[in-house]
Amino acid sequence: MNNQRNRAISVGTALANLPRPHGIRRIQGTMASLTPKSVRIVLLGCGGVGKTAMAVRFVTERYIGDYDPTLETIYRHSAIIDEQLINFEIMDTAGQEDNSLLLEDKCKWGECFIFVYDVTDKYSFDELSRLKFIASYTHSRMRHSYNPCWILIGNKSDLAEQERMVTVEEGRALAQDLGCHLFREISVKESPSDSCEVFEDLWRDFEKNNPRLPSSSQRRKMSYRIHDKIPVISSNASIKASETLKAIWESGDNSGYLTYNLTNNLRRLKSAPVLLTNEMNNHNNNKENALDNTRTIDSIPENVEECDSCGENGLKPESPITSEVSESEPMNVVHEKKTFFHPTLSRCKSLTKTFSSSLENVFSSIDLHRASSSGVSTPLTSSTSPSSSNSSLNEVVASTVVHGKSKSMDNGSVRGRSSSDTASMLKKRRNSVKPDDLMMVTMYHEHCRRNRAR
Ligand SMILES: Nc1nc2c(ncn2[C@@H]2O[C@H](COP(=O)(O)OP(=O)(O)OP(=O)(O)O)[C@@H](O)[C@H]2O)c(=O)[nH]1
C-alpha cells in the first residue's frame, strides 16, 4: 500500500517536472495570483466616529444610519483587488472602551491599523495619539516578521462645511507625526466608494511593504485568544468578487478552470463555514457551543438610511456568491468535468475543531447510517440518535460521504458498502453534490481518524 502511494507520488512529481505547453503555463501563472491572501485589520478610534459604518459599508455597501455603540466584532469579507483574492478580517473595536490591556491584545492580533477620527470632533482627533502609541508599543514588543501598516482617516467630511473642527492640514500633519502611510478625509455616508478605496489602498500598502506576508502559525497564536472573545460575522456575499468572476467568464477568457478555481477559493475560505454556520444555527439544542459566537452578515440590523447624494439605500439584496456561481451555466459545465477541489486537511481540522460539538452528533449519526446500510455491526463511534433538526445536514453529509467514496477521494476510512436501495437513492442525489460538500467529507474522515486513534 505504502509502495503504491510512494510510486504515485514519484510519478506525480515526474509529471509536474515535465515541460508544459505555453497555454497551461500561462494559466498556472494567473492562478498563482489568485491564491487567496489574507490580512487582519483593526479599526481604532473614539466612539461615534464611524468605524462600524465604514466596515459595514465596505463589506455590504450598506450605510448604517443609526448609532449603536459597538461591543466588538470581526467582519470577514473577501474581495478581489488587482486580480488577487484577498480575505479581509476586520476588527471593529469599541470606541468607548478604556481598557488598554484588552486593546493590547487586539493590537497584537492586527497587521494593519486604521485610525479614524471625526472631522467635527476635536477630541476624537486628539485621542488618536494615545491609541497609536499603544498600538506601536505593542507591536514593537512582538517579534513580528512583517511591517504593520498604519493609516489615518478623517470621517464625516460631508459635515465639514458647517461643523468642521479639524482642518485637512491638521489631519495631514498628524498622519506624518504618527508615521501613518496614508491619510484621507472621507464620508462613509455620502460615498460608498470611499470606504472601499480605504481598504484597497491599505491592502496595497501592506503588500508593498511585506513581500512575505505573516505566516499562518504566527496568526494562529493570536486567533485562539481573540476569536473566543469576539463575535465573528462572515460576509456571505461579495458583489465585487462575483462581478469579477462574471467579467472573467464573459470576457471569453477560456479559463473555466481558472474561474472555477477562484470560485472554490471563495467557497473554501468563506462560504463553507457560512454553510455550516447556517445549518448549525438551526440546531438550537447546542446553544453553548462556539457557534453562538458566529453570525452571518444577514444578522446585521438593517437600520439603513437613504444616502442623500446617490439615493442608494443599500437594501438591494446581495446574492451569495455560492449560489450565483453554482447555478450558472458555465459552472455546471466545469462541474461535469468533475474538477473537484480537495480542501486542505489543516483547514478541515480547524473547522472540525470549531464545530466539533455539533458535528460529533451529525457524524455519529452518519456512522450509524453507514453501519446499517453496509451491514457492519459496530459503528465506528459510539453514537447518539440524530436529532430531527440535524436531519437535513445528515442527509447531505451521508450522501456526500458515500459519493466521495466513489470519487477517488482519499477514503481510507470510508469502507462501508451501501445496500441496493440506499445505493440507488444516493445515485439520484449524486448530481446535486457540490464541491462544498467535499469539505464535509474530509472533515468526516478526520473524525473517523480521530476515533480510530482513540
Ligand atoms: N454625517 C455622517 N455621519 C456618519 C458618517 N459615518 C458614520 N456616521 C454616523 O455616525 C454615527 C456613529 O457611527 P458608528 O459607525 O456607529 O461609530 P463607531 O465609531 O463604530 O462608534 P462605536 O461603536 O461607539 O465605537 C452613526 O449614527 C452613523 O450613522 C458620515 O460619513 N457622515
PDB file of N, CA and C in Angstrom, residues 304-360:
ATOM      1  N   VAL A 304     -31.058  51.078   7.880  1.00  0.00           N
ATOM      2  CA  VAL A 304     -30.421  51.641   6.699  1.00  0.00           C
ATOM      3  C   VAL A 304     -31.042  52.980   6.350  1.00  0.00           C
ATOM      4  N   GLU A 305     -30.183  53.923   6.074  1.00  0.00           N
ATOM      5  CA  GLU A 305     -30.658  55.265   5.788  1.00  0.00           C
ATOM      6  C   GLU A 305     -30.413  55.549   4.318  1.00  0.00           C
ATOM      7  N   GLU A 306     -31.335  56.248   3.703  1.00  0.00           N
ATOM      8  CA  GLU A 306     -31.146  56.597   2.297  1.00  0.00           C
ATOM      9  C   GLU A 306     -29.984  57.563   2.176  1.00  0.00           C
ATOM     10  N   CYS A 307     -29.117  57.293   1.239  1.00  0.00           N
ATOM     11  CA  CYS A 307     -27.964  58.180   1.054  1.00  0.00           C
ATOM     12  C   CYS A 307     -28.399  59.410   0.265  1.00  0.00           C
ATOM     13  N   ASP A 308     -28.078  60.605   0.807  1.00  0.00           N
ATOM     14  CA  ASP A 308     -28.535  61.844   0.193  1.00  0.00           C
ATOM     15  C   ASP A 308     -28.055  62.007  -1.248  1.00  0.00           C
ATOM     16  N   SER A 309     -26.778  61.697  -1.448  1.00  0.00           N
ATOM     17  CA  SER A 309     -26.212  62.029  -2.753  1.00  0.00           C
ATOM     18  C   SER A 309     -26.550  61.009  -3.833  1.00  0.00           C
ATOM     19  N   CYS A 310     -26.471  59.717  -3.496  1.00  0.00           N
ATOM     20  CA  CYS A 310     -26.661  58.750  -4.575  1.00  0.00           C
ATOM     21  C   CYS A 310     -28.038  58.093  -4.535  1.00  0.00           C
ATOM     22  N   GLY A 311     -28.805  58.358  -3.472  1.00  0.00           N
ATOM     23  CA  GLY A 311     -30.157  57.815  -3.410  1.00  0.00           C
ATOM     24  C   GLY A 311     -30.173  56.327  -3.132  1.00  0.00           C
ATOM     25  N   GLU A 312     -28.985  55.784  -2.886  1.00  0.00           N
ATOM     26  CA  GLU A 312     -28.910  54.348  -2.652  1.00  0.00           C
ATOM     27  C   GLU A 312     -29.302  54.033  -1.216  1.00  0.00           C
ATOM     28  N   ASN A 313     -30.105  53.030  -1.013  1.00  0.00           N
ATOM     29  CA  ASN A 313     -30.401  52.729   0.380  1.00  0.00           C
ATOM     30  C   ASN A 313     -29.799  51.417   0.839  1.00  0.00           C
ATOM     31  N   GLY A 314     -29.071  50.797  -0.074  1.00  0.00           N
ATOM     32  CA  GLY A 314     -28.321  49.616   0.339  1.00  0.00           C
ATOM     33  C   GLY A 314     -29.182  48.398   0.613  1.00  0.00           C
ATOM     34  N   LEU A 315     -30.487  48.504   0.381  1.00  0.00           N
ATOM     35  CA  LEU A 315     -31.323  47.353   0.691  1.00  0.00           C
ATOM     36  C   LEU A 315     -31.339  46.310  -0.422  1.00  0.00           C
ATOM     37  N   LYS A 316     -30.661  46.668  -1.501  1.00  0.00           N
ATOM     38  CA  LYS A 316     -30.525  45.753  -2.606  1.00  0.00           C
ATOM     39  C   LYS A 316     -30.040  44.401  -2.078  1.00  0.00           C
ATOM     40  N   PRO A 317     -30.794  43.326  -2.254  1.00  0.00           N
ATOM     41  CA  PRO A 317     -30.322  42.063  -1.685  1.00  0.00           C
ATOM     42  C   PRO A 317     -29.079  41.584  -2.421  1.00  0.00           C
ATOM     43  N   GLU A 318     -28.149  41.090  -1.643  1.00  0.00           N
ATOM     44  CA  GLU A 318     -26.927  40.584  -2.262  1.00  0.00           C
ATOM     45  C   GLU A 318     -27.053  39.085  -2.406  1.00  0.00           C
ATOM     46  N   SER A 319     -26.794  38.597  -3.585  1.00  0.00           N
ATOM     47  CA  SER A 319     -26.904  37.154  -3.738  1.00  0.00           C
ATOM     48  C   SER A 319     -25.594  36.524  -3.330  1.00  0.00           C
ATOM     49  N   PRO A 320     -25.677  35.458  -2.547  1.00  0.00           N
ATOM     50  CA  PRO A 320     -24.430  34.832  -2.132  1.00  0.00           C
ATOM     51  C   PRO A 320     -23.657  34.332  -3.346  1.00  0.00           C
ATOM     52  N   ILE A 321     -22.365  34.487  -3.278  1.00  0.00           N
ATOM     53  CA  ILE A 321     -21.544  34.101  -4.417  1.00  0.00           C
ATOM     54  C   ILE A 321     -21.694  32.621  -4.720  1.00  0.00           C
ATOM     55  N   THR A 322     -21.950  31.830  -3.689  1.00  0.00           N
ATOM     56  CA  THR A 322     -22.028  30.391  -3.908  1.00  0.00           C
ATOM     57  C   THR A 322     -23.181  30.053  -4.838  1.00  0.00           C
ATOM     58  N   SER A 323     -24.366  30.570  -4.512  1.00  0.00           N
ATOM     59  CA  SER A 323     -25.489  30.162  -5.335  1.00  0.00           C
ATOM     60  C   SER A 323     -25.370  30.780  -6.716  1.00  0.00           C
ATOM     61  N   GLU A 324     -24.882  32.023  -6.766  1.00  0.00           N
ATOM     62  CA  GLU A 324     -24.789  32.679  -8.064  1.00  0.00           C
ATOM     63  C   GLU A 324     -23.883  31.882  -8.999  1.00  0.00           C
ATOM     64  N   VAL A 325     -22.798  31.434  -8.460  1.00  0.00           N
ATOM     65  CA  VAL A 325     -21.855  30.739  -9.319  1.00  0.00           C
ATOM     66  C   VAL A 325     -22.292  29.324  -9.606  1.00  0.00           C
ATOM     67  N   SER A 326     -22.766  28.621  -8.577  1.00  0.00           N
ATOM     68  CA  SER A 326     -23.038  27.212  -8.811  1.00  0.00           C
ATOM     69  C   SER A 326     -24.252  27.001  -9.702  1.00  0.00           C
ATOM     70  N   GLU A 327     -25.152  27.999  -9.719  1.00  0.00           N
ATOM     71  CA  GLU A 327     -26.336  27.800 -10.541  1.00  0.00           C
ATOM     72  C   GLU A 327     -26.129  28.264 -11.975  1.00  0.00           C
ATOM     73  N   SER A 328     -25.045  28.973 -12.216  1.00  0.00           N
ATOM     74  CA  SER A 328     -24.868  29.496 -13.565  1.00  0.00           C
ATOM     75  C   SER A 328     -24.361  28.378 -14.478  1.00  0.00           C
ATOM     76  N   GLU A 329     -24.646  28.565 -15.758  1.00  0.00           N
ATOM     77  CA  GLU A 329     -24.333  27.511 -16.723  1.00  0.00           C
ATOM     78  C   GLU A 329     -22.846  27.148 -16.782  1.00  0.00           C
ATOM     79  N   PRO A 330     -21.954  28.169 -16.908  1.00  0.00           N
ATOM     80  CA  PRO A 330     -20.540  27.821 -17.037  1.00  0.00           C
ATOM     81  C   PRO A 330     -20.036  26.951 -15.888  1.00  0.00           C
ATOM     82  N   MET A 331     -20.509  27.243 -14.676  1.00  0.00           N
ATOM     83  CA  MET A 331     -20.043  26.468 -13.547  1.00  0.00           C
ATOM     84  C   MET A 331     -20.482  25.017 -13.658  1.00  0.00           C
ATOM     85  N   ASN A 332     -21.720  24.828 -14.178  1.00  0.00           N
ATOM     86  CA  ASN A 332     -22.194  23.456 -14.322  1.00  0.00           C
ATOM     87  C   ASN A 332     -21.340  22.690 -15.314  1.00  0.00           C
ATOM     88  N   VAL A 333     -20.949  23.417 -16.368  1.00  0.00           N
ATOM     89  CA  VAL A 333     -20.137  22.760 -17.388  1.00  0.00           C
ATOM     90  C   VAL A 333     -18.846  22.261 -16.753  1.00  0.00           C
ATOM     91  N   VAL A 334     -18.239  23.136 -15.983  1.00  0.00           N
ATOM     92  CA  VAL A 334     -16.979  22.756 -15.353  1.00  0.00           C
ATOM     93  C   VAL A 334     -17.217  21.623 -14.355  1.00  0.00           C
ATOM     94  N   HIS A 335     -18.355  21.741 -13.670  1.00  0.00           N
ATOM     95  CA  HIS A 335     -18.693  20.735 -12.668  1.00  0.00           C
ATOM     96  C   HIS A 335     -18.753  19.345 -13.290  1.00  0.00           C
ATOM     97  N   GLU A 336     -19.330  19.294 -14.502  1.00  0.00           N
ATOM     98  CA  GLU A 336     -19.463  17.990 -15.144  1.00  0.00           C
ATOM     99  C   GLU A 336     -18.114  17.365 -15.449  1.00  0.00           C
ATOM    100  N   LYS A 337     -17.093  18.238 -15.598  1.00  0.00           N
ATOM    101  CA  LYS A 337     -15.758  17.691 -15.849  1.00  0.00           C
ATOM    102  C   LYS A 337     -15.172  17.094 -14.571  1.00  0.00           C
ATOM    103  N   LYS A 338     -15.930  17.200 -13.505  1.00  0.00           N
ATOM    104  CA  LYS A 338     -15.517  16.622 -12.217  1.00  0.00           C
ATOM    105  C   LYS A 338     -14.185  17.168 -11.736  1.00  0.00           C
ATOM    106  N   THR A 339     -14.025  18.489 -11.858  1.00  0.00           N
ATOM    107  CA  THR A 339     -12.802  19.107 -11.350  1.00  0.00           C
ATOM    108  C   THR A 339     -13.019  19.449  -9.887  1.00  0.00           C
ATOM    109  N   PHE A 340     -13.207  18.459  -9.053  1.00  0.00           N
ATOM    110  CA  PHE A 340     -13.473  18.730  -7.650  1.00  0.00           C
ATOM    111  C   PHE A 340     -12.229  19.261  -6.972  1.00  0.00           C
ATOM    112  N   PHE A 341     -12.426  20.089  -6.004  1.00  0.00           N
ATOM    113  CA  PHE A 341     -11.278  20.559  -5.239  1.00  0.00           C
ATOM    114  C   PHE A 341     -11.172  19.741  -3.952  1.00  0.00           C
ATOM    115  N   HIS A 342      -9.997  19.671  -3.455  1.00  0.00           N
ATOM    116  CA  HIS A 342      -9.797  18.972  -2.188  1.00  0.00           C
ATOM    117  C   HIS A 342      -9.461  19.988  -1.127  1.00  0.00           C
ATOM    118  N   PRO A 343     -10.307  20.164  -0.161  1.00  0.00           N
ATOM    119  CA  PRO A 343      -9.988  21.128   0.885  1.00  0.00           C
ATOM    120  C   PRO A 343      -8.753  20.684   1.645  1.00  0.00           C
ATOM    121  N   THR A 344      -7.978  21.642   2.069  1.00  0.00           N
ATOM    122  CA  THR A 344      -6.753  21.253   2.769  1.00  0.00           C
ATOM    123  C   THR A 344      -7.105  20.627   4.109  1.00  0.00           C
ATOM    124  N   LEU A 345      -6.303  19.694   4.507  1.00  0.00           N
ATOM    125  CA  LEU A 345      -6.605  18.964   5.739  1.00  0.00           C
ATOM    126  C   LEU A 345      -6.555  19.896   6.944  1.00  0.00           C
ATOM    127  N   SER A 346      -5.584  20.812   6.916  1.00  0.00           N
ATOM    128  CA  SER A 346      -5.463  21.676   8.088  1.00  0.00           C
ATOM    129  C   SER A 346      -6.708  22.544   8.252  1.00  0.00           C
ATOM    130  N   ARG A 347      -7.251  22.989   7.094  1.00  0.00           N
ATOM    131  CA  ARG A 347      -8.472  23.801   7.145  1.00  0.00           C
ATOM    132  C   ARG A 347      -9.617  22.973   7.741  1.00  0.00           C
ATOM    133  N   CYS A 348      -9.711  21.738   7.287  1.00  0.00           N
ATOM    134  CA  CYS A 348     -10.788  20.886   7.769  1.00  0.00           C
ATOM    135  C   CYS A 348     -10.624  20.593   9.249  1.00  0.00           C
ATOM    136  N   LYS A 349      -9.359  20.419   9.639  1.00  0.00           N
ATOM    137  CA  LYS A 349      -9.123  20.147  11.048  1.00  0.00           C
ATOM    138  C   LYS A 349      -9.596  21.315  11.886  1.00  0.00           C
ATOM    139  N   SER A 350      -9.291  22.511  11.404  1.00  0.00           N
ATOM    140  CA  SER A 350      -9.676  23.662  12.214  1.00  0.00           C
ATOM    141  C   SER A 350     -11.187  23.813  12.230  1.00  0.00           C
ATOM    142  N   LEU A 351     -11.832  23.498  11.101  1.00  0.00           N
ATOM    143  CA  LEU A 351     -13.301  23.572  11.082  1.00  0.00           C
ATOM    144  C   LEU A 351     -13.903  22.533  12.006  1.00  0.00           C
ATOM    145  N   THR A 352     -13.321  21.334  11.956  1.00  0.00           N
ATOM    146  CA  THR A 352     -13.841  20.268  12.812  1.00  0.00           C
ATOM    147  C   THR A 352     -13.743  20.691  14.260  1.00  0.00           C
ATOM    148  N   LYS A 353     -12.643  21.385  14.567  1.00  0.00           N
ATOM    149  CA  LYS A 353     -12.461  21.816  15.946  1.00  0.00           C
ATOM    150  C   LYS A 353     -13.541  22.837  16.329  1.00  0.00           C
ATOM    151  N   THR A 354     -13.746  23.794  15.409  1.00  0.00           N
ATOM    152  CA  THR A 354     -14.709  24.854  15.711  1.00  0.00           C
ATOM    153  C   THR A 354     -16.106  24.315  15.917  1.00  0.00           C
ATOM    154  N   PHE A 355     -16.484  23.390  15.041  1.00  0.00           N
ATOM    155  CA  PHE A 355     -17.870  22.942  15.088  1.00  0.00           C
ATOM    156  C   PHE A 355     -18.012  21.592  15.773  1.00  0.00           C
ATOM    157  N   SER A 356     -16.991  21.232  16.548  1.00  0.00           N
ATOM    158  CA  SER A 356     -16.890  19.854  16.984  1.00  0.00           C
ATOM    159  C   SER A 356     -18.128  19.331  17.691  1.00  0.00           C
ATOM    160  N   SER A 357     -18.681  20.098  18.642  1.00  0.00           N
ATOM    161  CA  SER A 357     -19.750  19.505  19.439  1.00  0.00           C
ATOM    162  C   SER A 357     -20.968  19.178  18.584  1.00  0.00           C
ATOM    163  N   SER A 358     -21.300  20.074  17.654  1.00  0.00           N
ATOM    164  CA  SER A 358     -22.460  19.786  16.816  1.00  0.00           C
ATOM    165  C   SER A 358     -22.147  18.700  15.808  1.00  0.00           C
ATOM    166  N   LEU A 359     -20.942  18.774  15.252  1.00  0.00           N
ATOM    167  CA  LEU A 359     -20.609  17.815  14.214  1.00  0.00           C
ATOM    168  C   LEU A 359     -20.485  16.401  14.770  1.00  0.00           C
ATOM    169  N   GLU A 360     -20.065  16.295  16.010  1.00  0.00           N
ATOM    170  CA  GLU A 360     -19.951  14.960  16.587  1.00  0.00           C
ATOM    171  C   GLU A 360     -21.286  14.233  16.480  1.00  0.00           C
TER     172      GLU A 360
END
